[in-house]
Short mmCIF file of C-alpha atoms in Angstrom, two decimals:
data_model
loop_
_atom_site.label_atom_id
_atom_site.label_comp_id
_atom_site.label_asym_id
_atom_site.label_seq_id
_atom_site.Cartn_x
_atom_site.Cartn_y
_atom_site.Cartn_z
CA MET A 1 23.74 -18.77 8.22
CA ILE A 2 22.35 -15.54 9.32
CA PRO A 3 22.60 -15.18 13.11
CA THR A 4 18.86 -14.50 14.61
CA LEU A 5 17.60 -12.94 17.64
CA GLY A 6 15.01 -14.54 19.96
CA VAL A 7 11.38 -12.52 19.51
CA MET A 8 10.22 -10.82 22.95
CA THR A 9 7.15 -8.80 22.58
CA PHE A 10 4.54 -7.31 25.05
CA THR A 11 1.12 -7.49 23.89
CA ALA A 12 -2.56 -7.16 25.01
CA LEU A 13 -2.53 -10.64 25.53
CA HIS A 14 0.52 -10.27 28.10
CA ARG A 15 -0.91 -7.75 29.90
CA ALA A 16 -4.20 -9.33 30.38
CA LEU A 17 -3.07 -11.79 31.37
CA GLY A 18 -0.07 -10.52 33.71
CA VAL A 19 2.82 -11.79 32.07
CA ALA A 20 6.62 -10.68 31.76
CA PRO A 21 7.27 -9.88 27.98
CA GLY A 22 8.24 -12.42 25.72
CA PRO A 23 7.56 -14.82 22.51
CA LEU A 24 4.05 -14.79 20.81
CA THR A 25 3.24 -18.57 22.22
CA ASP A 26 0.20 -21.16 21.94
CA GLU A 27 0.20 -21.34 25.02
CA LEU A 28 -0.08 -17.59 25.86
CA LEU A 29 -3.67 -17.79 22.97
CA ASP A 30 -4.97 -21.13 25.22
CA ALA A 31 -4.53 -19.16 28.75
CA ALA A 32 -6.03 -16.07 27.10
CA VAL A 33 -9.29 -17.93 25.76
CA SER A 34 -9.41 -20.07 29.32
CA ASN A 35 -10.01 -16.66 31.04
CA GLY A 36 -12.40 -15.23 28.88
CA VAL A 37 -10.16 -11.99 28.34
CA MET A 38 -12.18 -9.01 26.78
CA GLU A 39 -12.04 -7.40 23.38
CA THR A 40 -10.01 -3.71 24.41
CA ASN A 41 -9.01 -0.66 22.42
CA ASP A 42 -5.81 -2.82 21.21
CA LEU A 43 -7.00 -6.27 21.24
CA ASP A 44 -9.57 -7.83 18.48
CA TRP A 45 -10.53 -11.55 18.32
CA LYS A 46 -11.76 -13.26 14.79
CA SER A 47 -12.82 -16.50 14.39
CA GLU A 48 -11.74 -16.49 10.90
CA LEU A 49 -9.45 -15.34 7.97
CA PRO A 50 -10.42 -12.91 5.72
CA PRO A 51 -10.33 -14.45 2.26
CA ALA A 52 -6.68 -13.84 0.56
CA LYS A 53 -8.25 -13.14 -2.89
CA GLY A 54 -9.15 -9.11 -2.95
CA LEU A 55 -7.82 -8.90 0.76
CA PRO A 56 -7.51 -5.23 -0.07
CA GLN A 57 -11.30 -5.09 -0.46
CA THR A 58 -12.01 -6.40 3.33
CA ASP A 59 -11.78 -5.36 6.33
CA PHE A 60 -8.41 -6.01 7.37
CA PRO A 61 -7.27 -3.01 5.98
CA LYS A 62 -9.65 -1.34 8.40
CA ASP A 63 -8.75 -3.07 11.09
CA VAL A 64 -5.42 -2.86 10.75
CA ALA A 65 -5.35 1.40 10.46
CA ALA A 66 -7.42 1.33 13.25
CA MET A 67 -5.04 -0.56 15.51
CA ALA A 68 -2.33 1.90 14.01
CA ASN A 69 -4.54 5.23 14.76
CA SER A 70 -5.21 3.87 17.64
CA GLY A 71 -1.27 2.63 19.48
CA GLY A 72 -0.69 -0.38 17.94
CA GLY A 73 -2.61 -3.41 19.02
CA VAL A 74 -3.05 -7.13 18.17
CA ILE A 75 -5.50 -8.96 15.50
CA VAL A 76 -6.39 -12.55 16.25
CA PHE A 77 -7.64 -14.67 13.80
CA GLY A 78 -8.78 -18.37 15.42
CA VAL A 79 -10.68 -17.34 18.24
CA ARG A 80 -14.68 -17.30 18.51
CA GLU A 81 -15.99 -14.54 20.80
CA SER A 82 -19.50 -14.19 22.75
CA GLN A 83 -20.27 -10.65 24.33
CA LYS A 84 -16.29 -9.40 23.14
CA ALA A 85 -14.83 -12.08 25.29
CA ALA A 86 -13.13 -14.92 24.03
CA THR A 87 -14.92 -18.37 24.27
CA GLU A 88 -12.85 -20.97 22.13
CA ARG A 89 -10.00 -21.60 19.44
CA VAL A 90 -11.38 -22.59 16.10
CA ASP A 91 -9.47 -23.60 13.11
CA VAL A 92 -7.91 -20.72 10.03
CA GLY A 93 -6.79 -23.52 8.17
CA GLU A 94 -3.55 -23.38 5.69
CA PHE A 95 -1.63 -20.52 5.94
CA ASP A 96 1.38 -19.54 3.63
CA GLU A 97 4.00 -17.45 3.21
CA GLY A 98 1.85 -16.39 0.30
CA TYR A 99 -0.44 -15.49 2.34
CA GLU A 100 1.30 -14.18 4.97
CA ARG A 101 2.78 -11.93 1.96
CA SER A 102 -0.97 -10.83 1.29
CA LEU A 103 -1.12 -9.66 4.49
CA ARG A 104 1.35 -7.30 4.52
CA SER A 105 0.87 -6.20 1.05
CA ALA A 106 -3.10 -4.96 2.16
CA ALA A 107 -1.27 -3.17 5.08
CA ILE A 108 0.82 -0.78 2.56
CA THR A 109 -1.47 -0.84 -0.97
CA ALA A 110 -4.81 -0.47 1.01
CA ILE A 111 -3.96 2.09 3.76
CA SER A 112 -2.40 5.63 3.42
CA PRO A 113 0.26 6.14 4.27
CA PRO A 114 0.84 2.23 4.97
CA VAL A 115 1.35 0.61 7.90
CA PHE A 116 4.88 -0.87 7.65
CA GLY A 117 5.71 -3.68 10.20
CA LEU A 118 3.35 -6.09 10.25
CA ASN A 119 4.43 -8.92 12.33
CA VAL A 120 2.81 -11.81 11.39
CA HIS A 121 2.65 -15.30 13.99
CA ARG A 122 1.08 -18.74 13.50
CA LEU A 123 0.73 -20.47 16.46
CA GLY A 124 -1.38 -24.12 17.11
CA THR A 125 -1.37 -27.15 15.24
CA GLU A 126 -4.01 -28.55 12.75
CA GLY A 127 -7.52 -28.52 14.61
CA ALA A 128 -6.47 -25.37 16.17
CA ARG A 129 -4.42 -23.75 14.19
CA ALA A 130 -4.39 -19.55 14.57
CA VAL A 131 -2.39 -16.50 13.10
CA VAL A 132 -1.88 -13.49 15.19
CA VAL A 133 -1.06 -10.14 13.32
CA GLU A 134 1.00 -7.37 15.81
CA VAL A 135 0.19 -4.30 14.35
CA PRO A 136 3.10 -1.70 15.55
CA ALA A 137 1.84 1.65 17.34
CA SER A 138 2.32 4.58 14.53
CA VAL A 139 3.56 8.13 14.64
CA ASP A 140 1.77 8.61 10.91
CA GLY A 141 -1.31 8.70 11.89
CA PRO A 142 -3.99 9.53 10.66
CA HIS A 143 -3.92 6.46 8.53
CA LEU A 144 -6.60 6.53 5.88
CA ILE A 145 -9.26 4.27 4.10
CA TYR A 146 -10.06 4.55 0.65
CA ARG A 147 -12.96 2.76 -0.89
CA ASN A 148 -13.56 4.27 -4.37
CA ASP A 149 -13.94 8.39 -4.26
CA TYR A 150 -14.47 7.92 -0.41
CA PHE A 151 -11.74 7.58 2.14
CA GLY A 152 -12.47 7.86 5.94
CA ALA A 153 -9.76 7.15 9.09
CA PRO A 154 -10.79 4.27 11.12
CA VAL A 155 -9.81 3.96 15.13
CA ARG A 156 -10.85 1.60 17.95
CA ASN A 157 -13.22 2.46 20.53
CA ASP A 158 -12.53 0.32 23.41
CA SER A 159 -13.74 -3.06 21.64
CA ASP A 160 -15.33 -1.37 17.95
CA THR A 161 -14.13 -0.03 15.54
CA VAL A 162 -15.38 3.55 14.22
CA TRP A 163 -13.89 6.13 12.20
CA MET A 164 -13.19 9.12 12.75
CA LYS A 165 -14.82 12.80 13.35
CA GLU A 166 -12.98 15.81 11.11
CA ARG A 167 -11.21 17.62 14.27
CA GLN A 168 -9.61 13.99 15.41
CA ILE A 169 -8.38 13.88 11.90
CA GLU A 170 -7.30 17.37 12.35
CA ALA A 171 -5.77 16.63 15.81
CA MET A 172 -3.62 13.79 14.44
CA TYR A 173 -2.35 15.18 11.40
CA ARG A 174 -1.05 17.73 14.35
CA ALA A 175 0.12 15.10 16.46
CA ARG A 176 1.88 13.40 13.56
CA PHE A 177 3.78 16.76 12.49
CA ASP A 178 4.67 17.91 16.10
CA GLU A 179 6.08 13.89 16.66
CA ARG A 180 8.68 14.56 13.62
CA ARG A 181 9.95 17.77 15.25
CA HIS A 182 10.06 15.92 18.63
CA ALA A 183 11.89 13.25 16.65
CA SER A 184 14.50 15.25 14.98
CA GLU A 185 15.14 17.00 18.08
CA ALA A 186 15.97 13.64 19.75
CA LEU A 187 18.18 12.67 17.14
CA ASP A 188 19.73 16.40 17.16
CA SER A 189 20.21 16.17 20.58
CA LEU A 190 22.06 12.64 20.69
CA TYR A 191 24.14 13.73 17.82
CA ALA A 192 25.41 16.81 19.70
CA GLU A 193 26.04 15.07 23.11
CA ALA A 194 28.24 12.41 21.90
CA ALA A 195 29.89 14.68 19.08
CA GLY A 196 30.67 17.39 21.18
CA VAL A 197 33.23 16.45 23.50
CA ARG A 198 35.63 14.85 20.63
CA ALA A 199 39.25 15.99 19.13
CA THR A 200 37.64 16.67 15.83
CA SER A 201 40.32 18.57 15.21
CA GLU A 202 43.04 16.08 15.75
CA ARG A 203 41.48 13.07 13.87
CA ALA A 204 37.63 12.82 12.49
CA TRP A 205 35.55 11.15 14.14
CA LEU A 206 32.06 8.98 13.06
CA ILE A 207 28.70 9.66 15.53
CA ALA A 208 26.17 7.38 14.61
CA VAL A 209 22.88 7.95 16.87
CA ALA A 210 19.99 6.51 16.38
CA HIS A 211 16.41 6.91 18.87
CA PRO A 212 12.71 4.93 18.52
CA ARG A 213 9.67 6.43 16.88
CA VAL A 214 7.59 5.30 19.21
CA PRO A 215 9.99 3.94 22.27
CA ARG A 216 8.68 1.56 24.44
CA LEU A 217 9.17 2.08 27.86
CA HIS A 218 9.06 -1.10 29.66
CA ASN A 219 11.86 -1.82 32.38
CA ARG A 220 14.98 -0.69 32.33
CA LEU A 221 18.03 -2.70 30.83
CA THR A 222 19.98 -4.24 33.92
CA ARG A 223 23.43 -4.54 33.74
CA ASP A 224 23.52 -8.12 33.04
CA GLY A 225 21.03 -7.02 30.16
CA ALA A 226 23.62 -4.22 28.72
CA ARG A 227 26.20 -6.37 28.92
CA ASP A 228 23.75 -8.82 26.96
CA VAL A 229 23.18 -6.36 24.49
CA LEU A 230 26.63 -5.38 23.71
CA THR A 231 27.62 -8.81 23.63
CA LYS A 232 24.79 -10.17 20.98
CA ALA A 233 26.39 -6.33 19.17
CA GLU A 234 29.62 -7.66 18.82
CA GLY A 235 29.22 -11.00 17.23
CA LEU A 236 26.07 -9.10 14.99
CA ALA A 237 28.74 -6.84 13.72
CA LEU A 238 31.09 -8.69 12.92
CA PHE A 239 28.81 -11.29 10.87
CA TYR A 240 27.92 -8.19 9.02
CA ALA A 241 31.02 -6.67 8.15
CA GLY A 242 33.95 -9.75 9.22
CA ARG A 243 37.40 -8.68 10.41
CA GLY A 244 38.81 -6.46 8.16
CA GLY A 245 38.36 -3.54 9.88
CA VAL A 246 38.92 -1.54 13.07
CA HIS A 247 35.15 -2.28 14.76
CA PRO A 248 34.92 0.27 17.09
CA LEU A 249 32.82 -1.89 19.58
CA GLU A 250 35.83 -4.35 19.86
CA ASN A 251 37.41 -0.48 21.61
CA VAL A 252 34.58 -0.71 24.26
CA ASP A 253 34.15 -2.12 27.77
CA ARG A 254 31.42 -4.45 26.34
CA HIS A 255 31.24 -6.21 30.22
CA ASN A 256 31.58 -3.96 32.66
CA PRO A 257 29.17 -1.30 31.49
CA ARG A 258 28.69 1.64 33.71
CA PRO A 259 25.45 3.98 34.59
CA GLY A 260 25.35 7.07 33.02
CA LEU A 261 22.16 9.48 33.05
CA ARG A 262 19.66 7.18 32.08
CA ARG A 263 21.25 4.48 30.03
CA TRP A 264 24.34 2.46 29.95
CA VAL A 265 27.99 3.70 28.86
CA ALA A 266 30.65 1.21 27.58
CA VAL A 267 33.96 2.90 27.80
CA ASN A 268 36.97 3.54 25.78
CA THR A 269 39.35 0.90 26.14
CA ALA A 270 41.88 2.18 23.32
CA THR A 271 43.92 3.75 25.39
CA GLY A 272 47.69 4.88 25.66
CA GLU A 273 49.86 6.10 22.59
CA ARG A 274 49.80 2.61 20.14
CA SER A 275 45.90 2.90 21.14
CA VAL A 276 44.71 6.26 20.92
CA TRP A 277 43.74 6.70 17.38
CA LYS A 278 41.17 3.80 17.92
CA GLU A 279 39.24 5.36 20.79
CA ALA A 280 35.76 4.38 21.27
CA TRP A 281 32.63 5.47 23.39
CA ALA A 282 28.94 3.27 23.29
CA SER A 283 26.33 4.39 25.20
CA LEU A 284 22.32 2.53 25.62
CA HIS A 285 20.32 4.60 27.01
CA HIS A 286 16.69 3.90 29.08
CA ASP A 287 14.49 4.74 26.24
CA GLY A 288 16.09 2.16 23.54
CA SER A 289 18.36 5.07 21.85
CA VAL A 290 21.62 3.73 21.27
CA THR A 291 25.27 6.39 20.51
CA LEU A 292 28.44 5.39 19.14
CA ALA A 293 31.41 7.62 18.51
CA ALA A 294 34.40 6.39 17.09
CA ALA A 295 37.92 8.05 15.84
CA ILE A 296 37.93 7.02 12.50
CA GLY A 297 40.72 9.10 10.74
CA GLY A 298 44.17 8.65 11.21
CA HIS A 299 43.78 5.46 11.55
CA ARG A 300 47.43 3.31 11.59
CA MET A 301 48.76 2.48 8.37
CA SER A 302 49.41 -1.33 7.38
CA SER A 303 52.96 -0.70 7.28
CA ASP A 304 54.24 1.31 9.84
CA GLY A 305 53.24 4.90 9.97
CA TYR A 306 49.53 6.49 9.98
CA PHE A 307 47.28 8.22 7.94
CA GLU A 308 46.46 12.19 8.13
CA GLY A 309 43.53 12.65 10.64
CA SER A 310 41.38 13.45 7.53
CA GLN A 311 42.07 10.69 6.19
CA ILE A 312 39.31 7.71 6.53
CA GLN A 313 38.92 4.12 5.40
CA SER A 314 36.62 3.18 3.97
CA ASP A 315 36.55 -0.27 5.28
CA ALA A 316 36.21 2.25 9.06
CA VAL A 317 32.66 3.36 7.87
CA GLU A 318 31.51 0.19 6.92
CA CYS A 319 32.85 -1.28 10.69
CA GLY A 320 31.30 1.71 11.76
CA VAL A 321 27.95 1.40 10.42
CA ALA A 322 27.60 -2.06 11.06
CA ASP A 323 28.21 -1.72 15.18
CA LEU A 324 25.56 1.05 15.03
CA MET A 325 22.84 -1.53 13.29
CA ALA A 326 24.30 -4.47 15.19
CA LEU A 327 23.95 -2.38 18.21
CA ILE A 328 20.23 -1.27 17.41
CA ARG A 329 19.59 -4.46 16.56
CA ALA A 330 20.50 -6.43 19.80
CA THR A 331 18.66 -3.59 21.89
CA ALA A 332 15.64 -3.31 20.12
CA ASP A 333 15.06 -6.73 20.45
CA ALA A 334 15.75 -6.28 24.33
CA THR A 335 13.81 -3.38 25.02
CA GLY A 336 10.72 -4.50 22.44
CA ASN A 337 11.31 -1.13 19.82
CA ASP A 338 11.14 -1.73 15.99
CA GLU A 339 11.36 1.88 14.15
CA TYR A 340 14.20 3.67 14.91
CA ASP A 341 15.57 7.07 13.13
CA VAL A 342 19.13 6.88 12.75
CA ARG A 343 22.14 9.71 11.83
CA VAL A 344 25.62 8.85 10.77
CA GLY A 345 27.74 11.60 10.17
CA ILE A 346 31.29 12.30 10.51
CA GLU A 347 32.92 15.77 12.45
CA TRP A 348 36.06 16.90 11.27
CA SER A 349 37.09 20.01 12.43
CA GLY A 350 41.13 20.39 10.35
CA SER A 351 41.72 22.66 7.92
CA GLU A 352 42.24 19.44 5.35
CA PRO A 353 39.31 18.12 3.68
CA LEU A 354 37.98 14.95 4.12
CA THR A 355 38.56 12.06 2.15
CA ILE A 356 37.53 8.74 2.17
CA LEU A 357 40.00 6.04 0.81
CA THR A 358 39.10 3.03 -0.93
CA VAL A 359 41.79 0.33 -1.85
CA ASP A 360 43.24 -0.67 -5.52
CA ASN A 361 43.53 -4.02 -6.93
CA PHE A 362 46.73 -5.02 -4.58
CA GLY A 363 45.08 -3.87 -1.49
CA TYR A 364 46.74 -0.64 -1.08
CA SER A 365 44.47 2.41 0.25
CA TYR A 366 43.45 4.28 -3.00
CA GLY A 367 42.10 8.52 -3.48
CA GLY A 368 42.28 8.47 -6.37
CA VAL A 369 38.08 8.47 -6.80
CA SER A 370 37.85 10.04 -3.54
CA THR A 371 36.01 13.51 -3.07
CA PRO A 372 36.66 15.89 -0.99
CA LEU A 373 34.58 17.07 1.74
CA HIS A 374 34.72 20.03 3.46
CA ARG A 375 31.54 19.10 5.12
CA TYR A 376 30.40 15.50 5.36
CA MET A 377 26.37 15.79 5.55
CA PRO A 378 25.06 13.61 8.50
CA VAL A 379 23.20 10.59 6.27
CA GLU A 380 19.77 9.81 8.10
CA SER A 381 17.16 6.98 7.47
CA THR A 382 14.77 4.15 9.42
CA VAL A 383 15.43 1.29 10.26
CA ASN A 384 12.45 -1.51 11.01
CA ALA A 385 14.50 -3.75 14.09
CA ALA A 386 12.70 -5.79 13.84
CA ALA A 387 12.74 -6.67 9.99
CA ALA A 388 12.94 -10.54 8.92
CA ASP A 389 16.81 -10.85 9.16
CA LEU A 390 17.98 -10.92 5.55
CA ASP A 391 16.00 -7.98 5.10
CA PHE A 392 17.97 -6.31 8.13
CA TYR A 393 21.02 -7.05 6.95
CA TRP A 394 20.40 -5.34 3.29
CA ARG A 395 19.56 -2.02 5.07
CA VAL A 396 23.32 -2.17 6.93
CA HIS A 397 25.01 -2.82 3.22
CA ASP A 398 22.60 0.03 2.07
CA LEU A 399 23.35 2.64 4.88
CA ALA A 400 26.94 1.72 4.65
CA GLN A 401 26.78 2.51 1.04
CA ASP A 402 25.29 5.94 1.14
CA CYS A 403 27.85 6.77 3.73
CA VAL A 404 31.20 5.88 1.78
CA ASN A 405 29.11 7.00 -1.71
CA GLN A 406 29.47 10.43 -0.32
CA GLY A 407 33.36 10.47 -0.64
CA GLY A 408 33.03 9.52 -4.36
CA VAL A 409 33.42 5.94 -3.23
CA SER A 410 31.06 3.70 -5.28
CA ASN A 411 30.73 0.34 -3.35
CA VAL A 412 31.54 -0.51 0.30
CA ARG A 413 33.32 -3.90 0.31
CA MET A 414 32.93 -5.54 3.65
CA ILE A 415 29.02 -5.89 3.96
CA GLN A 416 28.02 -7.89 1.50
CA PRO A 417 24.64 -9.78 2.34
CA PRO A 418 22.99 -12.84 0.20
CA GLU A 419 21.19 -12.39 -2.48
CA ARG A 420 17.07 -11.73 -1.44
CA THR A 421 15.19 -14.68 -2.86
CA GLU A 422 11.15 -14.60 -3.39
#
């Protein structure tokens, strides 16, 4: 069974009612209606669902694009309003997985660029069924709606949806390009800091960092919160990749994270001559970023002796990627973040080329298919940390495969998610 994490979120409903981040519940929606919560730029009441047939031609894509262009928000189907204030619950009828897929599909196919990462919540029982669509904030705006030969960029203006003027569209494009530059700079800074103090002339180091595309700056993690994230991440990493290799998270102090500059640091516990080859460090930043640095070359052989500092077992790469992705998943769950920019690299400054070793049919390390690397090019990706469990598991697999492919290794061995089913 794929492990799941509790879904914590902070929406316009939570803010309007003055409650802490938590799951979207039927009781929360009842309270919003009882209190006559008003529509705002990030909260839209709808009494009924759009028809499933021809969904891309309805107002649903426009409403989603407007929310995404305005910093995100929630669209609540199943609440009647009067003068913008919620007045009563209305049953929206049957809502199955096919309908949910249609909503997500419309947000992708009828909006350009697509809006990914919709969270769809089904609330209530027959007679008072509601559907809440949580639209994430986006750095890819402006999101455009095309109708025949015409297009426009909708945006929320308090409780109304209006069309952007040319200068607004221009400003949003400029903001998109600025944000991409800032995101790249944030990854550069995280990566350089994590890699800067490692003894890369002695053994190769895996440097893996991730930064939320739109940081959710809620309350900082407490020490107990950081400890909980690290504990959950270790469990997830072992589920993703098993125990067939060296996991960096098993070599940091997960139970006593120490304060750092706007972060919690899990310090290395692999000390002494017998353990220095598996040194590792991890950090959880207050903005939701995570970093992982682990000695990955020169690991101990199954028999006596050690590999060269330039020799890397593919299993170690898989374990490092699994640990990073588990940290992202657990941190995002605790901080309310979703999309992350990710970079995974291997740093080595020795004279010999890097080689990534796999195993042969007899279980022995084998470098016959390896491509010698004088420089490992960092692998970058964007992942949705709030994706469904199986979808995220496959992202772990795909990222690990990209990382070992660069060294000539075709397939991952340890990260084997079950096949997706429709």
